[in-house]
GROMACS .gro file of C-alpha atoms in nm:
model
  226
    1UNK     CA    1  13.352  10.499  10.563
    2UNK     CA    2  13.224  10.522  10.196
    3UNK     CA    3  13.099  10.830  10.047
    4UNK     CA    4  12.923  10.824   9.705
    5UNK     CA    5  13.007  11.214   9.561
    6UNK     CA    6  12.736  11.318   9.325
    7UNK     CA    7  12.935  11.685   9.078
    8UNK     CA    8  12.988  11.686   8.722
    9UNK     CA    9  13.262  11.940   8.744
   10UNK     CA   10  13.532  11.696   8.673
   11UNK     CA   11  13.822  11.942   8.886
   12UNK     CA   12  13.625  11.948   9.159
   13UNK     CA   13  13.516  11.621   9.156
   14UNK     CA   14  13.848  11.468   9.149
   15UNK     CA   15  13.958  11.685   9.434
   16UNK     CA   16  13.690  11.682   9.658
   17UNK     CA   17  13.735  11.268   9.642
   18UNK     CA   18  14.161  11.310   9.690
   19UNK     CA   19  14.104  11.543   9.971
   20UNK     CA   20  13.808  11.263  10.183
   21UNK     CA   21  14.041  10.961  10.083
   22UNK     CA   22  14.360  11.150  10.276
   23UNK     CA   23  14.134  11.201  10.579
   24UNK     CA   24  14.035  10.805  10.554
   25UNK     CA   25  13.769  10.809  10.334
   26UNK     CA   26  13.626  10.585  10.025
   27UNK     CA   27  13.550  10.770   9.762
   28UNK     CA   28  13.334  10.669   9.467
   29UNK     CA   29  13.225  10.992   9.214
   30UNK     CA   30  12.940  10.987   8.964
   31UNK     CA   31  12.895  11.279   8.710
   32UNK     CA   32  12.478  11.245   8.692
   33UNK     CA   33  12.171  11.155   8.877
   34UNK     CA   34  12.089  10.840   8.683
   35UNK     CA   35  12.387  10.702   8.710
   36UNK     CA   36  12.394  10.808   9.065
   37UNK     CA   37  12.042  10.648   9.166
   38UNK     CA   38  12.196  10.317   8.963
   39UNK     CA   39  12.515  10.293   9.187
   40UNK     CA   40  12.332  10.307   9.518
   41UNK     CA   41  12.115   9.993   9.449
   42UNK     CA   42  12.423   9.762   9.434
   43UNK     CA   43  12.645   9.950   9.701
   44UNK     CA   44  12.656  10.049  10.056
   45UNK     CA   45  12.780  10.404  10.146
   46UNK     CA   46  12.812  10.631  10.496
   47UNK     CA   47  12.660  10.920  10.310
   48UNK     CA   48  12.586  11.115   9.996
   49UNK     CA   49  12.753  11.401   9.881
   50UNK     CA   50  12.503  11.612   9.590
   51UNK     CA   51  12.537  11.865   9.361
   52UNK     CA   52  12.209  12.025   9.255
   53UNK     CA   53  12.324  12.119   8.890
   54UNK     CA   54  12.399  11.776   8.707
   55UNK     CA   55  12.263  11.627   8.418
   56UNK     CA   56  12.015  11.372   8.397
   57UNK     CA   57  11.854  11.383   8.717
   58UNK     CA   58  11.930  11.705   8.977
   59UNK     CA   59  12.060  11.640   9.294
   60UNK     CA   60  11.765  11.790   9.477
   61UNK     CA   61  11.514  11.515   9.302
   62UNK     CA   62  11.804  11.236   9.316
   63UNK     CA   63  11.761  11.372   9.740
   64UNK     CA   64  11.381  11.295   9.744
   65UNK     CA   65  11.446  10.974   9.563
   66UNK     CA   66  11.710  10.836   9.802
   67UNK     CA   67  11.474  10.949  10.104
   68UNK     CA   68  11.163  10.760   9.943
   69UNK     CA   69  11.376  10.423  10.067
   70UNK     CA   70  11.647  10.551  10.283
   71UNK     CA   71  11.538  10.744  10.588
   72UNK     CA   72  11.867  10.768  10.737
   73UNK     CA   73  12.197  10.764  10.561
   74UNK     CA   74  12.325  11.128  10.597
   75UNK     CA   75  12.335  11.371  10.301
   76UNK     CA   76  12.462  11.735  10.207
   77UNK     CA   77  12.386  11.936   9.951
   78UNK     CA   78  12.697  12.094   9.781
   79UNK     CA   79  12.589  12.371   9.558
   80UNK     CA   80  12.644  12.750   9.381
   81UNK     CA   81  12.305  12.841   9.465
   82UNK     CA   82  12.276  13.029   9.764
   83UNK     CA   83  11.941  13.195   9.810
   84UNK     CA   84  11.713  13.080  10.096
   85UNK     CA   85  11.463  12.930   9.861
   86UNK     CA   86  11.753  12.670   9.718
   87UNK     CA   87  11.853  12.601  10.087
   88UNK     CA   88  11.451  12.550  10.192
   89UNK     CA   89  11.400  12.325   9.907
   90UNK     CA   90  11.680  12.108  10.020
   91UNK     CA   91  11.555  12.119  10.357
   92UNK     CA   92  11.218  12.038  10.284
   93UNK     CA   93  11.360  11.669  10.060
   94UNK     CA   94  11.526  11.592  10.416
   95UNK     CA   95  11.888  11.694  10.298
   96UNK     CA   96  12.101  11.688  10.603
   97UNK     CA   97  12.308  12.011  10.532
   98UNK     CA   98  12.388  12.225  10.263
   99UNK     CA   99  12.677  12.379  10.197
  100UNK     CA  100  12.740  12.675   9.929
  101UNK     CA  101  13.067  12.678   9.651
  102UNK     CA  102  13.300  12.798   9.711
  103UNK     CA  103  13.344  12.623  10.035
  104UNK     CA  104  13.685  12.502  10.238
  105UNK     CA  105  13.716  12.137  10.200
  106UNK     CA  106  13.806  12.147  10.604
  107UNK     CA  107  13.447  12.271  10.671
  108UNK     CA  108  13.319  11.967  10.476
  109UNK     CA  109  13.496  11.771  10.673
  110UNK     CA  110  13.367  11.894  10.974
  111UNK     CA  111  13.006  11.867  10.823
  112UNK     CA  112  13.067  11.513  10.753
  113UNK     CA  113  13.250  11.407  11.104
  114UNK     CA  114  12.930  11.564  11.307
  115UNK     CA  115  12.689  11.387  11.074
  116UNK     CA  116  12.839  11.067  11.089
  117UNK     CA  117  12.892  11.108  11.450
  118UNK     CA  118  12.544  11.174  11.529
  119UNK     CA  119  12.413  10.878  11.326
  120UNK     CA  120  12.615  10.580  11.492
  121UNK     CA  121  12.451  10.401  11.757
  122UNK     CA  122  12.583  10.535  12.076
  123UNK     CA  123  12.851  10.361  12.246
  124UNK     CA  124  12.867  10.141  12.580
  125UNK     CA  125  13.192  10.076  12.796
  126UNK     CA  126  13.148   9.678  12.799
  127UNK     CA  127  13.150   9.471  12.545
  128UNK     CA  128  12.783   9.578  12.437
  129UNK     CA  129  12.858   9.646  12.001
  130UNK     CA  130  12.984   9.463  11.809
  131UNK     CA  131  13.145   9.541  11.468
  132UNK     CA  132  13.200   9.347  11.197
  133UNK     CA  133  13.318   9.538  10.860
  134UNK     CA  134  13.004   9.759  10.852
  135UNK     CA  135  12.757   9.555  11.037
  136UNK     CA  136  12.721   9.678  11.393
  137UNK     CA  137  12.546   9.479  11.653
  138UNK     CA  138  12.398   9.622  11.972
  139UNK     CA  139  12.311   9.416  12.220
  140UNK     CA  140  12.190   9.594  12.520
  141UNK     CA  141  11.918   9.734  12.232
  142UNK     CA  142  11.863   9.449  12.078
  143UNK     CA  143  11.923   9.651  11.713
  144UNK     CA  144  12.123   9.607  11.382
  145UNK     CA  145  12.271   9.816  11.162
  146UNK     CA  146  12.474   9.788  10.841
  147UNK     CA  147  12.603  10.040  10.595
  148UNK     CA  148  12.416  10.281  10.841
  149UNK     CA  149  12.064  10.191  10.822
  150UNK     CA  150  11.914   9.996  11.088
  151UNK     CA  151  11.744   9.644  10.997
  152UNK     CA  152  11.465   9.513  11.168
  153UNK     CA  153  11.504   9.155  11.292
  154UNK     CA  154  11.236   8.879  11.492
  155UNK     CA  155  11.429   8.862  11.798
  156UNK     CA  156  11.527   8.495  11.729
  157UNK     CA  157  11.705   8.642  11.413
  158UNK     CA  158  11.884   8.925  11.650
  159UNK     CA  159  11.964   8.622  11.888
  160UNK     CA  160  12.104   8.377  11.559
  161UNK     CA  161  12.306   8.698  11.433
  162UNK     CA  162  12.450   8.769  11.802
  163UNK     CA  163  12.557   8.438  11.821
  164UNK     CA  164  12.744   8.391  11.476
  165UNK     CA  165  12.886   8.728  11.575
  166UNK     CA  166  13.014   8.648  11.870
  167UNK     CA  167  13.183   8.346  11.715
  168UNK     CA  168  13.415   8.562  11.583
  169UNK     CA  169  13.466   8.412  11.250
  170UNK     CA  170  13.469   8.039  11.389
  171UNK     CA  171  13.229   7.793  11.225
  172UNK     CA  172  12.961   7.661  11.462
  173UNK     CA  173  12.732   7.401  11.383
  174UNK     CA  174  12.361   7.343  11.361
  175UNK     CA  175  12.381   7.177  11.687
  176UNK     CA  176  12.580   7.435  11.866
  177UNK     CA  177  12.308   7.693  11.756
  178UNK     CA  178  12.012   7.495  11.859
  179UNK     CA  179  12.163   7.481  12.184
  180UNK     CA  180  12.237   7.823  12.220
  181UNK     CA  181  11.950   7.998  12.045
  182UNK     CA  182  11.677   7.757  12.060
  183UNK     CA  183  11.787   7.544  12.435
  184UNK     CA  184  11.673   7.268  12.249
  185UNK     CA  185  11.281   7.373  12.248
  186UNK     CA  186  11.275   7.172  11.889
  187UNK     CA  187  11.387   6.876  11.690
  188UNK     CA  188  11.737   6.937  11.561
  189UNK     CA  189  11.660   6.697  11.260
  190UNK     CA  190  11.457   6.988  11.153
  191UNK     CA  191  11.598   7.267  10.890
  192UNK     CA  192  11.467   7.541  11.095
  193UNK     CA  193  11.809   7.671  11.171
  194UNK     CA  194  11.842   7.683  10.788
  195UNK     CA  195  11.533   7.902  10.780
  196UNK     CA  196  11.675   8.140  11.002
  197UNK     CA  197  11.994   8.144  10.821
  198UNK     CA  198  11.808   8.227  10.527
  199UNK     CA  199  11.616   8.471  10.671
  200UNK     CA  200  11.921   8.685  10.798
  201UNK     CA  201  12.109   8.651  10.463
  202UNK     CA  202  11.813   8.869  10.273
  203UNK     CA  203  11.785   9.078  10.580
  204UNK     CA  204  12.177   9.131  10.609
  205UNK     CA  205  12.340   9.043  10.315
  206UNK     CA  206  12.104   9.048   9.971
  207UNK     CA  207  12.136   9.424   9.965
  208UNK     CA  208  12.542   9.440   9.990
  209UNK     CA  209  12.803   9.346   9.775
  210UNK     CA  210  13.006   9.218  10.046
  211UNK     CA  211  12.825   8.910  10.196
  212UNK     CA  212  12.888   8.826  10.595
  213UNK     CA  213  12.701   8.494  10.631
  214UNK     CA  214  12.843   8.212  10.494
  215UNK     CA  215  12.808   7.830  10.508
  216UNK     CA  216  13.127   7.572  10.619
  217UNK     CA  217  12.923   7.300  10.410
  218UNK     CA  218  12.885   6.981  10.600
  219UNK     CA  219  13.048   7.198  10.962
  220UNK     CA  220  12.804   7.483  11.011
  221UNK     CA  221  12.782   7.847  10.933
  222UNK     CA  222  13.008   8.154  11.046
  223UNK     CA  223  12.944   8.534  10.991
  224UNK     CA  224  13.265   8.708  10.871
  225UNK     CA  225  13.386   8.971  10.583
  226UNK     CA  226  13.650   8.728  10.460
   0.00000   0.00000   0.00000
């Protein structure tokens, strides 16, 4: 899980982001708001961790930015100001939580479990979701999610992406897919599976660093993080 830590206190900082990489965290720090807003555009992360007093841009606007585009990825509010006013104004941007300095690093933790815990798709005992790095598949809803935020697909996209998925890293070809996806209802000499293809990739993978689709040129196409 990454976490994107928004404090310009350099200490803290740099022990707040020791302390969530022992418990099996990513860590990435930024030391102002422009800089933070920047780094999110490129990157994926679980949730956002934000200091309200920072240069640049505060973390309480750099809050109502994220949730202009980002609806869902969990974020707390890590701050010195304590008053009910401070706390409703965080509220009121759609912060998550909000948590007052001095704090025990073992409460943030437990802030951050329960937050992550309540975002992830709920699980099934079959063979329902599927994982791959952080793209998580659930079939029995027929939804997508990856780096926590769920993507909307056409359900013959859902149907493409289930099938590469299930693949599990193995090439399969044009043909296989038009078999499986389509039953044959059109010409394979067509370059509608190529569409599609193309389609998922700037559904799934134009926003991420880390690209999943990829193309076995003159074989087929196979969705892994490798």
């Amino acid at each position: 899980m990454n976490i994107l830590l928004l404090e310009d206190d350099l200490i803290l900082s740099a022990e707040l982001c020791k302390f969530l990489e022992s418990n099996n965290f990513t860590c990435d720090k930024i030391y102002d708001g422009e800089t933070f807003l920047r780094q999110i555009k490129n990157n994926s992360y679980e949730l956002y961790l934000l200091d309200i007093n920072v240069p640049k841009i505060n973390g309480l606007d750099v809050c109502q930015t994220i949730r202009s585009f980002d609806k869902s990825t969990p974020i707390i509010i890590i701050s010195a100001y304590g008053d009910i006013s401070d706390k409703k104004d965080a509220f009121n941007r759609l912060a998550d939580d909000y948590l007052v300095k001095p704090f025990q690093f073992e409460e943030l933790l437990l802030r951050i479990n329960s937050l992550l815990r309540r975002k992830m798709p709920s699980e099934n005992t079959d063979q329902d979701i599927i994982r791959i790095d952080d793209l998580i598949i659930n079939k029995t809803e027929q939804k997508v999610y990856r780096g926590g935020n769920e993507i909307t697909l056409t359900l013959k996209e859902f149907q493409l992406l289930a099938y590469l998925a299930e693949a599990q890293g193995r090439t399969v070809s044009k043909q296989q897919i038009t078999e499986h996806v389509w039953e044959h209802n059109f010409n394979t000499n067509t370059n509608t599976v190529e569409v599609y293809i193309n389609f998922l990739r700037k559904k799934i993978d134009k926003d991420f660093k880390l690209k999943l689709i990829h193309t076995r040129s003159g074989f087929g196409y196979y969705l892994s993080p490798l």
